[in-house]
Structures are given as structure tokens and as C-alpha cells.
PDB file of C-alpha atoms in Angstrom:
ATOM      1  CA  MET A   1       1.916  -1.962  19.431  1.00 52.00           C
ATOM      2  CA  ALA A   2       5.599  -2.664  18.839  1.00 74.00           C
ATOM      3  CA  SER A   3       8.258  -0.650  20.620  1.00 84.00           C
ATOM      4  CA  TRP A   4      11.694   0.019  19.154  1.00 93.00           C
ATOM      5  CA  ARG A   5      15.015  -0.197  20.942  1.00 92.00           C
ATOM      6  CA  ASP A   6      16.652   1.965  18.279  1.00 94.00           C
ATOM      7  CA  PRO A   7      15.433   5.540  18.903  1.00 94.00           C
ATOM      8  CA  GLU A   8      16.506   6.597  15.411  1.00 96.00           C
ATOM      9  CA  ILE A   9      14.196   4.170  13.625  1.00 96.00           C
ATOM     10  CA  ALA A  10      11.413   5.271  15.979  1.00 94.00           C
ATOM     11  CA  GLY A  11      12.061   8.843  14.825  1.00 95.00           C
ATOM     12  CA  VAL A  12      11.993   7.839  11.160  1.00 94.00           C
ATOM     13  CA  ARG A  13       8.697   6.058  11.728  1.00 95.00           C
ATOM     14  CA  ALA A  14       7.238   9.146  13.388  1.00 94.00           C
ATOM     15  CA  LEU A  15       8.298  11.294  10.448  1.00 92.00           C
ATOM     16  CA  MET A  16       6.746   8.875   7.975  1.00 92.00           C
ATOM     17  CA  ALA A  17       3.515   8.768   9.995  1.00 91.00           C
ATOM     18  CA  ALA A  18       3.303  12.568   9.925  1.00 91.00           C
ATOM     19  CA  ARG A  19       3.584  12.523   6.134  1.00 87.00           C
ATOM     20  CA  ARG A  20       0.994   9.782   5.629  1.00 86.00           C
ATOM     21  CA  PRO A  21      -2.131  10.880   3.727  1.00 84.00           C
ATOM     22  CA  ASP A  22      -5.364  11.180   5.647  1.00 83.00           C
ATOM     23  CA  PRO A  23      -7.532   8.034   5.763  1.00 82.00           C
ATOM     24  CA  GLY A  24      -9.771   7.872   2.735  1.00 82.00           C
ATOM     25  CA  ALA A  25      -7.607  10.221   0.655  1.00 86.00           C
ATOM     26  CA  PRO A  26      -7.277   9.132  -2.971  1.00 90.00           C
ATOM     27  CA  PRO A  27      -3.966   7.436  -3.788  1.00 87.00           C
ATOM     28  CA  PRO A  28      -1.454   9.623  -5.645  1.00 91.00           C
ATOM     29  CA  SER A  29      -1.267   9.282  -9.401  1.00 95.00           C
ATOM     30  CA  HIS A  30       1.853   7.852 -11.029  1.00 96.00           C
ATOM     31  CA  ALA A  31       2.893  11.369 -12.015  1.00 97.00           C
ATOM     32  CA  GLU A  32       2.435  12.664  -8.460  1.00 95.00           C
ATOM     33  CA  ARG A  33       4.332   9.758  -6.936  1.00 95.00           C
ATOM     34  CA  ARG A  34       7.196  10.150  -9.392  1.00 97.00           C
ATOM     35  CA  ALA A  35       7.460  13.878  -8.750  1.00 97.00           C
ATOM     36  CA  ALA A  36       7.440  13.365  -4.963  1.00 94.00           C
ATOM     37  CA  MET A  37      10.168  10.700  -5.115  1.00 96.00           C
ATOM     38  CA  ASP A  38      12.371  12.846  -7.348  1.00 97.00           C
ATOM     39  CA  ALA A  39      11.897  15.875  -5.093  1.00 96.00           C
ATOM     40  CA  MET A  40      12.989  13.913  -2.022  1.00 93.00           C
ATOM     41  CA  GLY A  41      16.074  12.613  -3.792  1.00 95.00           C
ATOM     42  CA  GLU A  42      17.096  15.973  -5.181  1.00 94.00           C
ATOM     43  CA  ALA A  43      16.797  17.511  -1.708  1.00 92.00           C
ATOM     44  CA  GLY A  44      19.248  15.020  -0.209  1.00 92.00           C
ATOM     45  CA  ALA A  45      22.911  15.787   0.426  1.00 91.00           C
ATOM     46  CA  LEU A  46      25.694  14.002  -1.449  1.00 93.00           C
ATOM     47  CA  PRO A  47      29.096  13.059  -0.033  1.00 93.00           C
ATOM     48  CA  THR A  48      31.679  15.847  -0.185  1.00 94.00           C
ATOM     49  CA  GLY A  49      33.419  15.975  -3.546  1.00 95.00           C
ATOM     50  CA  CYS A  50      30.782  13.891  -5.338  1.00 96.00           C
ATOM     51  CA  TRP A  51      29.390  15.030  -8.688  1.00 96.00           C
ATOM     52  CA  HIS A  52      26.859  13.748 -11.188  1.00 97.00           C
ATOM     53  CA  GLU A  53      26.155  14.171 -14.886  1.00 98.00           C
ATOM     54  CA  PRO A  54      23.701  12.814 -17.457  1.00 98.00           C
ATOM     55  CA  LEU A  55      24.744  10.359 -20.134  1.00 97.00           C
ATOM     56  CA  THR A  56      23.215   7.762 -22.441  1.00 98.00           C
ATOM     57  CA  LEU A  57      24.347   4.140 -22.576  1.00 98.00           C
ATOM     58  CA  GLY A  58      22.868   1.572 -24.933  1.00 98.00           C
ATOM     59  CA  GLY A  59      20.132   4.026 -25.869  1.00 98.00           C
ATOM     60  CA  VAL A  60      19.047   4.317 -22.211  1.00 98.00           C
ATOM     61  CA  ARG A  61      19.187   7.585 -20.296  1.00 98.00           C
ATOM     62  CA  CYS A  62      21.441   7.286 -17.269  1.00 98.00           C
ATOM     63  CA  GLU A  63      23.225   9.362 -14.674  1.00 98.00           C
ATOM     64  CA  ARG A  64      26.891   8.953 -13.812  1.00 98.00           C
ATOM     65  CA  VAL A  65      27.771   9.591 -10.161  1.00 98.00           C
ATOM     66  CA  THR A  66      31.455  10.034  -9.361  1.00 98.00           C
ATOM     67  CA  PRO A  67      32.519  10.195  -5.705  1.00 97.00           C
ATOM     68  CA  GLU A  68      35.852  11.475  -4.539  1.00 96.00           C
ATOM     69  CA  GLY A  69      38.307   8.567  -4.443  1.00 94.00           C
ATOM     70  CA  ALA A  70      36.686   6.422  -7.164  1.00 96.00           C
ATOM     71  CA  LEU A  71      39.228   3.886  -8.430  1.00 95.00           C
ATOM     72  CA  GLY A  72      40.144   2.944 -11.984  1.00 88.00           C
ATOM     73  CA  GLU A  73      37.502   1.571 -14.279  1.00 93.00           C
ATOM     74  CA  ARG A  74      35.225   0.294 -11.502  1.00 97.00           C
ATOM     75  CA  ARG A  75      31.521   0.695 -12.189  1.00 98.00           C
ATOM     76  CA  MET A  76      28.426   0.105 -10.103  1.00 98.00           C
ATOM     77  CA  LEU A  77      25.384  -0.248 -12.356  1.00 98.00           C
ATOM     78  CA  TYR A  78      22.481   0.830 -10.137  1.00 98.00           C
ATOM     79  CA  LEU A  79      18.833  -0.058 -10.784  1.00 99.00           C
ATOM     80  CA  HIS A  80      16.482   2.048  -8.670  1.00 98.00           C
ATOM     81  CA  GLY A  81      13.349   0.998  -6.820  1.00 98.00           C
ATOM     82  CA  GLY A  82       9.827   2.347  -7.121  1.00 98.00           C
ATOM     83  CA  ALA A  83       7.661  -0.722  -7.848  1.00 98.00           C
ATOM     84  CA  TYR A  84       8.523  -0.483 -11.563  1.00 98.00           C
ATOM     85  CA  THR A  85       6.146   2.500 -11.795  1.00 98.00           C
ATOM     86  CA  ALA A  86       8.173   5.310 -10.183  1.00 98.00           C
ATOM     87  CA  GLY A  87      11.708   6.286  -9.226  1.00 98.00           C
ATOM     88  CA  SER A  88      14.651   7.548 -11.241  1.00 98.00           C
ATOM     89  CA  PRO A  89      18.346   8.381 -10.874  1.00 98.00           C
ATOM     90  CA  ARG A  90      17.175  11.656  -9.315  1.00 97.00           C
ATOM     91  CA  SER A  91      15.085  10.014  -6.613  1.00 98.00           C
ATOM     92  CA  HIS A  92      17.948   7.698  -5.643  1.00 98.00           C
ATOM     93  CA  ARG A  93      20.919  10.029  -6.138  1.00 98.00           C
ATOM     94  CA  PRO A  94      21.920  10.376  -2.442  1.00 97.00           C
ATOM     95  CA  LEU A  95      21.717   6.613  -1.865  1.00 98.00           C
ATOM     96  CA  VAL A  96      23.647   5.822  -5.032  1.00 98.00           C
ATOM     97  CA  ALA A  97      26.296   8.395  -4.135  1.00 98.00           C
ATOM     98  CA  ARG A  98      26.769   6.996  -0.619  1.00 98.00           C
ATOM     99  CA  LEU A  99      27.072   3.443  -1.923  1.00 98.00           C
ATOM    100  CA  ALA A 100      29.498   4.503  -4.660  1.00 98.00           C
ATOM    101  CA  ALA A 101      31.663   6.357  -2.146  1.00 98.00           C
ATOM    102  CA  ALA A 102      31.685   3.337   0.182  1.00 98.00           C
ATOM    103  CA  ALA A 103      32.756   1.037  -2.669  1.00 98.00           C
ATOM    104  CA  ARG A 104      35.193   3.555  -4.180  1.00 97.00           C
ATOM    105  CA  THR A 105      33.548   3.288  -7.584  1.00 98.00           C
ATOM    106  CA  ARG A 106      31.778   5.377 -10.194  1.00 98.00           C
ATOM    107  CA  ALA A 107      28.090   4.585 -10.439  1.00 98.00           C
ATOM    108  CA  ILE A 108      25.830   4.419 -13.453  1.00 98.00           C
ATOM    109  CA  ALA A 109      22.182   4.849 -12.438  1.00 98.00           C
ATOM    110  CA  ALA A 110      19.899   3.651 -15.235  1.00 98.00           C
ATOM    111  CA  ASP A 111      16.721   5.619 -15.950  1.00 98.00           C
ATOM    112  CA  TYR A 112      14.945   2.520 -17.236  1.00 98.00           C
ATOM    113  CA  ARG A 113      11.445   2.741 -18.693  1.00 98.00           C
ATOM    114  CA  LEU A 114       8.547   2.632 -16.239  1.00 98.00           C
ATOM    115  CA  ALA A 115       5.141   0.980 -16.209  1.00 98.00           C
ATOM    116  CA  PRO A 116       2.341   1.233 -17.033  1.00 98.00           C
ATOM    117  CA  GLU A 117       3.561   3.158 -20.091  1.00 98.00           C
ATOM    118  CA  HIS A 118       6.306   0.574 -20.709  1.00 98.00           C
ATOM    119  CA  ARG A 119       5.465  -2.858 -19.449  1.00 98.00           C
ATOM    120  CA  PHE A 120       7.457  -6.011 -18.758  1.00 98.00           C
ATOM    121  CA  PRO A 121      10.080  -6.809 -19.962  1.00 98.00           C
ATOM    122  CA  ALA A 122      11.021  -3.226 -20.947  1.00 98.00           C
ATOM    123  CA  ALA A 123      12.921  -2.647 -17.687  1.00 98.00           C
ATOM    124  CA  VAL A 124      14.888  -5.878 -18.153  1.00 98.00           C
ATOM    125  CA  ASP A 125      15.700  -4.933 -21.740  1.00 98.00           C
ATOM    126  CA  ASP A 126      16.989  -1.525 -20.624  1.00 98.00           C
ATOM    127  CA  ALA A 127      19.138  -3.003 -17.840  1.00 98.00           C
ATOM    128  CA  GLU A 128      20.680  -5.443 -20.306  1.00 98.00           C
ATOM    129  CA  ALA A 129      21.301  -2.646 -22.830  1.00 98.00           C
ATOM    130  CA  VAL A 130      23.222  -0.566 -20.277  1.00 98.00           C
ATOM    131  CA  TYR A 131      25.274  -3.567 -19.159  1.00 98.00           C
ATOM    132  CA  ARG A 132      26.134  -4.436 -22.760  1.00 98.00           C
ATOM    133  CA  ALA A 133      27.139  -0.809 -23.393  1.00 98.00           C
ATOM    134  CA  LEU A 134      29.554  -0.909 -20.463  1.00 98.00           C
ATOM    135  CA  LEU A 135      31.160  -4.035 -21.897  1.00 98.00           C
ATOM    136  CA  GLU A 136      31.343  -2.438 -25.349  1.00 98.00           C
ATOM    137  CA  GLU A 137      33.122   0.559 -23.803  1.00 96.00           C
ATOM    138  CA  GLY A 138      35.806  -1.839 -22.649  1.00 97.00           C
ATOM    139  CA  VAL A 139      34.861  -2.101 -18.982  1.00 97.00           C
ATOM    140  CA  ALA A 140      35.826  -5.568 -17.770  1.00 97.00           C
ATOM    141  CA  PRO A 141      33.002  -7.632 -16.254  1.00 98.00           C
ATOM    142  CA  ALA A 142      35.147  -8.148 -13.150  1.00 97.00           C
ATOM    143  CA  SER A 143      35.097  -4.354 -12.695  1.00 98.00           C
ATOM    144  CA  ILE A 144      31.281  -4.150 -12.592  1.00 98.00           C
ATOM    145  CA  VAL A 145      28.901  -4.712  -9.691  1.00 98.00           C
ATOM    146  CA  VAL A 146      25.163  -4.530 -10.385  1.00 98.00           C
ATOM    147  CA  ALA A 147      23.086  -3.208  -7.490  1.00 99.00           C
ATOM    148  CA  GLY A 148      19.489  -2.231  -6.859  1.00 98.00           C
ATOM    149  CA  ASP A 149      16.768  -1.770  -4.269  1.00 98.00           C
ATOM    150  CA  SER A 150      13.189  -3.041  -4.055  1.00 98.00           C
ATOM    151  CA  ALA A 151      11.916  -3.415  -7.632  1.00 98.00           C
ATOM    152  CA  GLY A 152      15.427  -2.489  -8.721  1.00 98.00           C
ATOM    153  CA  GLY A 153      16.687  -5.388  -6.606  1.00 98.00           C
ATOM    154  CA  GLY A 154      14.319  -7.700  -8.425  1.00 98.00           C
ATOM    155  CA  LEU A 155      15.463  -6.198 -11.708  1.00 99.00           C
ATOM    156  CA  THR A 156      19.078  -6.804 -10.672  1.00 99.00           C
ATOM    157  CA  MET A 157      18.372 -10.496 -10.196  1.00 99.00           C
ATOM    158  CA  ALA A 158      16.377 -10.616 -13.444  1.00 98.00           C
ATOM    159  CA  LEU A 159      19.432  -9.162 -15.171  1.00 98.00           C
ATOM    160  CA  ALA A 160      21.547 -11.955 -13.672  1.00 98.00           C
ATOM    161  CA  LEU A 161      19.211 -14.476 -15.307  1.00 98.00           C
ATOM    162  CA  ARG A 162      19.135 -12.573 -18.616  1.00 98.00           C
ATOM    163  CA  LEU A 163      22.951 -12.426 -18.752  1.00 98.00           C
ATOM    164  CA  LYS A 164      23.115 -16.164 -18.149  1.00 98.00           C
ATOM    165  CA  ALA A 165      20.530 -16.863 -20.865  1.00 98.00           C
ATOM    166  CA  GLN A 166      22.381 -14.617 -23.325  1.00 97.00           C
ATOM    167  CA  SER A 167      25.772 -16.208 -22.461  1.00 98.00           C
ATOM    168  CA  LEU A 168      27.081 -12.777 -21.476  1.00 98.00           C
ATOM    169  CA  PRO A 169      29.839 -12.582 -18.856  1.00 98.00           C
ATOM    170  CA  GLN A 170      28.699 -12.200 -15.295  1.00 98.00           C
ATOM    171  CA  PRO A 171      29.775  -9.100 -13.333  1.00 98.00           C
ATOM    172  CA  ALA A 172      31.895  -9.240 -10.194  1.00 98.00           C
ATOM    173  CA  GLY A 173      28.775  -9.457  -8.050  1.00 98.00           C
ATOM    174  CA  PHE A 174      25.192  -8.421  -7.385  1.00 99.00           C
ATOM    175  CA  PHE A 175      24.098  -6.360  -4.362  1.00 99.00           C
ATOM    176  CA  VAL A 176      20.385  -6.069  -3.617  1.00 99.00           C
ATOM    177  CA  ILE A 177      18.493  -4.148  -0.929  1.00 98.00           C
ATOM    178  CA  SER A 178      15.004  -5.359   0.065  1.00 98.00           C
ATOM    179  CA  PRO A 179      14.527  -6.993  -3.357  1.00 98.00           C
ATOM    180  CA  TRP A 180      11.041  -7.514  -4.787  1.00 98.00           C
ATOM    181  CA  VAL A 181      11.556 -10.880  -6.472  1.00 98.00           C
ATOM    182  CA  ASP A 182       8.105 -12.494  -6.275  1.00 98.00           C
ATOM    183  CA  LEU A 183       5.419 -10.534  -8.094  1.00 98.00           C
ATOM    184  CA  SER A 184       2.709 -12.861  -6.789  1.00 98.00           C
ATOM    185  CA  GLN A 185       3.197 -11.428  -3.255  1.00 97.00           C
ATOM    186  CA  SER A 186       2.969 -14.906  -1.744  1.00 96.00           C
ATOM    187  CA  GLY A 187       5.482 -14.607   1.107  1.00 96.00           C
ATOM    188  CA  ALA A 188       4.437 -15.057   4.732  1.00 97.00           C
ATOM    189  CA  SER A 189       5.849 -11.661   5.724  1.00 98.00           C
ATOM    190  CA  TYR A 190       3.045  -9.860   3.890  1.00 97.00           C
ATOM    191  CA  ARG A 191       0.911 -11.181   6.762  1.00 97.00           C
ATOM    192  CA  THR A 192       3.382 -11.291   9.654  1.00 97.00           C
ATOM    193  CA  LYS A 193       4.841  -7.816   9.022  1.00 97.00           C
ATOM    194  CA  ALA A 194       1.656  -6.072   7.878  1.00 96.00           C
ATOM    195  CA  ASP A 195       1.450  -4.095  11.113  1.00 95.00           C
ATOM    196  CA  THR A 196       5.116  -3.103  11.295  1.00 95.00           C
ATOM    197  CA  ASP A 197       5.860  -2.141   7.678  1.00 96.00           C
ATOM    198  CA  PRO A 198       5.093   1.593   7.280  1.00 95.00           C
ATOM    199  CA  MET A 199       5.709   1.604   3.521  1.00 94.00           C
ATOM    200  CA  ILE A 200       4.763  -1.606   1.727  1.00 94.00           C
ATOM    201  CA  SER A 201       1.440  -3.440   1.555  1.00 94.00           C
ATOM    202  CA  LYS A 202       0.252  -6.412  -0.441  1.00 96.00           C
ATOM    203  CA  PRO A 203      -2.610  -4.478  -2.109  1.00 95.00           C
ATOM    204  CA  GLY A 204      -0.175  -1.748  -3.170  1.00 95.00           C
ATOM    205  CA  LEU A 205       2.279  -4.181  -4.720  1.00 97.00           C
ATOM    206  CA  ASP A 206      -0.541  -6.204  -6.281  1.00 97.00           C
ATOM    207  CA  ALA A 207      -1.555  -3.037  -8.155  1.00 97.00           C
ATOM    208  CA  SER A 208       2.018  -2.246  -9.192  1.00 98.00           C
ATOM    209  CA  ALA A 209       2.534  -5.819 -10.369  1.00 98.00           C
ATOM    210  CA  ARG A 210      -0.559  -5.523 -12.573  1.00 98.00           C
ATOM    211  CA  ASP A 211       0.759  -2.256 -14.016  1.00 98.00           C
ATOM    212  CA  TYR A 212       4.141  -3.793 -14.753  1.00 98.00           C
ATOM    213  CA  LEU A 213       3.011  -7.178 -16.080  1.00 98.00           C
ATOM    214  CA  GLY A 214       0.216  -5.821 -18.257  1.00 96.00           C
ATOM    215  CA  GLY A 215      -1.649  -9.119 -18.259  1.00 96.00           C
ATOM    216  CA  LEU A 216       1.422 -11.356 -18.461  1.00 96.00           C
ATOM    217  CA  GLU A 217       2.130 -13.976 -15.833  1.00 96.00           C
ATOM    218  CA  ALA A 218       4.054 -13.306 -12.635  1.00 98.00           C
ATOM    219  CA  SER A 219       5.488 -16.814 -13.036  1.00 98.00           C
ATOM    220  CA  ASP A 220       7.981 -15.642 -15.670  1.00 98.00           C
ATOM    221  CA  PRO A 221      11.399 -15.821 -13.925  1.00 98.00           C
ATOM    222  CA  LEU A 222      12.366 -12.447 -15.377  1.00 98.00           C
ATOM    223  CA  ALA A 223       9.386 -10.976 -13.515  1.00 98.00           C
ATOM    224  CA  SER A 224       9.698 -13.125 -10.385  1.00 98.00           C
ATOM    225  CA  PRO A 225      13.365 -14.125 -10.228  1.00 98.00           C
ATOM    226  CA  ILE A 226      12.892 -16.509  -7.281  1.00 98.00           C
ATOM    227  CA  LEU A 227      11.540 -18.907  -9.940  1.00 98.00           C
ATOM    228  CA  GLY A 228      14.760 -18.776 -11.973  1.00 98.00           C
ATOM    229  CA  ASP A 229      17.812 -21.023 -12.265  1.00 98.00           C
ATOM    230  CA  PHE A 230      20.768 -19.099 -10.856  1.00 98.00           C
ATOM    231  CA  GLU A 231      23.436 -21.763 -11.136  1.00 98.00           C
ATOM    232  CA  GLY A 232      26.636 -20.123 -12.329  1.00 98.00           C
ATOM    233  CA  VAL A 233      25.772 -16.496 -11.533  1.00 98.00           C
ATOM    234  CA  ALA A 234      28.099 -14.143  -9.671  1.00 98.00           C
ATOM    235  CA  PRO A 235      28.128 -13.754  -5.856  1.00 98.00           C
ATOM    236  CA  VAL A 236      25.161 -11.980  -4.266  1.00 98.00           C
ATOM    237  CA  LEU A 237      24.806  -9.827  -1.150  1.00 99.00           C
ATOM    238  CA  ILE A 238      21.255  -9.303   0.155  1.00 99.00           C
ATOM    239  CA  GLN A 239      20.434  -6.725   2.831  1.00 99.00           C
ATOM    240  CA  THR A 240      16.914  -6.344   4.193  1.00 98.00           C
ATOM    241  CA  GLY A 241      15.059  -5.091   7.259  1.00 98.00           C
ATOM    242  CA  SER A 242      13.366  -7.362   9.782  1.00 98.00           C
ATOM    243  CA  GLU A 243      10.174  -5.253   9.760  1.00 98.00           C
ATOM    244  CA  GLU A 244       9.213  -5.231   6.097  1.00 98.00           C
ATOM    245  CA  ALA A 245       6.556  -7.034   4.127  1.00 97.00           C
ATOM    246  CA  LEU A 246       9.205  -8.004   1.575  1.00 98.00           C
ATOM    247  CA  LEU A 247      11.294  -9.889   4.161  1.00 98.00           C
ATOM    248  CA  SER A 248      10.128 -13.241   2.766  1.00 98.00           C
ATOM    249  CA  ASP A 249      11.335 -12.264  -0.704  1.00 98.00           C
ATOM    250  CA  SER A 250      14.883 -11.821   0.587  1.00 98.00           C
ATOM    251  CA  VAL A 251      14.855 -15.011   2.650  1.00 98.00           C
ATOM    252  CA  THR A 252      13.436 -17.071  -0.227  1.00 98.00           C
ATOM    253  CA  LEU A 253      15.884 -15.548  -2.690  1.00 98.00           C
ATOM    254  CA  ALA A 254      18.799 -16.496  -0.444  1.00 98.00           C
ATOM    255  CA  ASP A 255      17.450 -20.055  -0.241  1.00 98.00           C
ATOM    256  CA  VAL A 256      17.061 -20.308  -4.026  1.00 98.00           C
ATOM    257  CA  LEU A 257      20.581 -18.979  -4.581  1.00 98.00           C
ATOM    258  CA  ALA A 258      22.074 -21.310  -1.984  1.00 98.00           C
ATOM    259  CA  HIS A 259      20.421 -24.322  -3.621  1.00 98.00           C
ATOM    260  CA  ALA A 260      21.936 -23.179  -6.935  1.00 98.00           C
ATOM    261  CA  ARG A 261      25.380 -23.151  -5.258  1.00 98.00           C
ATOM    262  CA  VAL A 262      25.731 -19.386  -5.597  1.00 98.00           C
ATOM    263  CA  ASP A 263      27.997 -17.545  -3.157  1.00 98.00           C
ATOM    264  CA  VAL A 264      25.229 -15.699  -1.278  1.00 98.00           C
ATOM    265  CA  ARG A 265      25.182 -13.653   1.904  1.00 98.00           C
ATOM    266  CA  LEU A 266      21.901 -12.604   3.546  1.00 98.00           C
ATOM    267  CA  GLU A 267      21.805  -9.865   6.182  1.00 98.00           C
ATOM    268  CA  VAL A 268      18.571  -9.148   8.064  1.00 98.00           C
ATOM    269  CA  TRP A 269      18.980  -5.873   9.970  1.00 98.00           C
ATOM    270  CA  PRO A 270      16.930  -5.841  13.205  1.00 97.00           C
ATOM    271  CA  GLU A 271      14.104  -3.279  13.480  1.00 98.00           C
ATOM    272  CA  MET A 272      14.862  -1.844  10.042  1.00 98.00           C
ATOM    273  CA  ILE A 273      12.259  -1.052   7.394  1.00 98.00           C
ATOM    274  CA  HIS A 274      12.091  -1.261   3.619  1.00 98.00           C
ATOM    275  CA  VAL A 275      15.233   0.191   1.974  1.00 98.00           C
ATOM    276  CA  PHE A 276      16.313   1.721   5.273  1.00 98.00           C
ATOM    277  CA  HIS A 277      19.589   2.663   3.550  1.00 98.00           C
ATOM    278  CA  ALA A 278      17.783   5.638   2.027  1.00 97.00           C
ATOM    279  CA  TRP A 279      17.632   7.197   5.518  1.00 95.00           C
ATOM    280  CA  GLY A 280      21.403   7.451   5.764  1.00 93.00           C
ATOM    281  CA  ALA A 281      21.252  11.015   7.072  1.00 91.00           C
ATOM    282  CA  ALA A 282      19.145   9.921  10.072  1.00 92.00           C
ATOM    283  CA  LEU A 283      20.017   6.278  10.758  1.00 97.00           C
ATOM    284  CA  GLN A 284      23.337   4.987  12.013  1.00 97.00           C
ATOM    285  CA  ALA A 285      22.146   1.509  10.991  1.00 98.00           C
ATOM    286  CA  ALA A 286      21.760   2.732   7.406  1.00 98.00           C
ATOM    287  CA  ARG A 287      25.282   4.137   7.408  1.00 98.00           C
ATOM    288  CA  ARG A 288      26.651   0.891   8.831  1.00 98.00           C
ATOM    289  CA  ALA A 289      24.818  -1.178   6.228  1.00 98.00           C
ATOM    290  CA  ILE A 290      26.163   1.019   3.435  1.00 98.00           C
ATOM    291  CA  HIS A 291      29.672   0.676   4.871  1.00 98.00           C
ATOM    292  CA  VAL A 292      29.320  -3.125   4.958  1.00 98.00           C
ATOM    293  CA  ALA A 293      27.943  -3.230   1.407  1.00 98.00           C
ATOM    294  CA  GLY A 294      30.722  -0.943   0.197  1.00 98.00           C
ATOM    295  CA  GLY A 295      33.328  -3.232   1.701  1.00 98.00           C
ATOM    296  CA  TRP A 296      31.710  -6.275   0.093  1.00 98.00           C
ATOM    297  CA  MET A 297      31.707  -4.590  -3.322  1.00 98.00           C
ATOM    298  CA  ASP A 298      35.269  -3.393  -2.826  1.00 96.00           C
ATOM    299  CA  GLU A 299      36.347  -7.006  -2.287  1.00 97.00           C
ATOM    300  CA  ARG A 300      34.507  -8.201  -5.397  1.00 97.00           C
ATOM    301  CA  PHE A 301      36.150  -5.765  -7.800  1.00 94.00           C
ATOM    302  CA  ALA A 302      39.181  -7.123  -9.640  1.00 71.00           C
TER     303      ALA A 302
END
């Protein structure tokens, strides 16, 4: 049994354990999981002076989040996590708002289509459509950072590859949290972190990958971006926790980017779990990571 030096992450783990379904309970349906994620997000507090509103960009429903102190035409295009089968701008609103405030930017959270109703590459198509719409509105690429967590982190890197393939201008940078970038779940951390990750398991992501791919191959780089050619893409910041099954995805992604001569920075936060940033109200480490990411984005913007 592992022990944790950080008492706050120990408290978060205890809270998660108390909420865990009883052994043998049936897994929640997609509808139940989506409703639970949205409810948690809508219950979270936003930074003082922050507001949000719905809008549509490129035919995709989105939410614009504007923190106090947002500068100029800066935009953070945010792609939420949820294993491609759940999540929305509502579920991730507090996290998006905190990141936007830290980077002094407006955020556009894309409500991209979810599997299994809308399978690969629908999410990639929606992310590209929103990015194109920002460009068509006159937002300079150097004033855009694309960010995402978990599946949204994988989608962020898939968008980087799609933009390159379409000869579209790269944004100022890409920021990803605990990205899911290998839909074959082949990393060593699925084994080495199986006992310390309270959220993610290989069987769970295997099922979500099947829902998303719909019979297509995980070897497509737009599904598993670690298989892509990133030469020429914008700088990338990766933040991940040391105690998550997806740790190998982040480490491998950093290696792939480095070999492609991309300006990449990998941060592995000790004792932290999957998308620990979402616990900003309870974790000082989450607030520090958001502050660091905000500073990195602030430096990238023109």
C-alpha cells in the first residue's frame, strides 16, 4: 500500500474512494456518466469576474469563457476529456476558467461530437472546424493556444497533425494534460501504475477505444497521435501525474516530439493522479500546475 507525502492528494483519494461504486455494480451508461460529469463541473466555482456564454463556431456548439483580465484577441481553444464518450464544456468549465485566467485569455471550449453515436474521426473534424472558424473570424494563429486533457489532450495532438496535413497555420502552442495518445493502451504504466491510479484502467480505456474507433484501427495517427509525424508543429507543454496509467502516453509523446525536433516540455508532477488540475479547489499542486501552464501560454501568445 502506497503512502502519500502530500496530505491533500491523500484526501482527494479518500474522497474518490468514498464515491466508488460497490464491487459488482453495473458500470454506468454513457448517459449516466455524461450527466454525472456535467453535474460535477456545473457545481464548481469559477474565478471571480469570470463569465461564460454559448456560441457556435464552424457549425460546432461551443462555450466561450471570459475571465477578468483577458487580453486582446487571445484565444485558448479547449478540447475536453472524457474518453471520447463523455464530457462537455459544462463538465470542464471550472478547469477551463482557471486555465484561461492564468493565461489571461478568452477560452473557447468545443462541444465536439461524442462516441459511440459519432465515431472517429468526428471529434477531429469538429476540432478542425472550430480552429478554422477562429481563423476566419480574423484571429491570428499566433494568438491561439490549443489545449486539452486526457482524450482531449489526444485530440489536441491529432489536431496538430490535421493542421499540418491541411497546410493550415499552426497555433502559438499546444498544452496537454495527461493526454491519451495511444489507443492501443500499450504503455508500461498500465501495468506499473495499475494499483495507484484511482481513475483509469486498461479495460476501461479498451472499451472506450472500441466505442470511438467503431472497428477502425488504433494505428491511425489521428486516433493514436504518438504514431504521427510532428515535424514542424508548434511548441508543446505536457503535464501529467506520476501515479496514472496514462503516464507512458505522456513520456512517449514527449520522446516522439523531441525526435521530430519540436520544442517540447514534459512535466511529471510527483504523487499526482490523472488530470489532477481538475481538483484545483483542493490541491495546491493543481493550482501550481495551472499557474505554470498559464505562464507558458502567456509567453507563447504574440
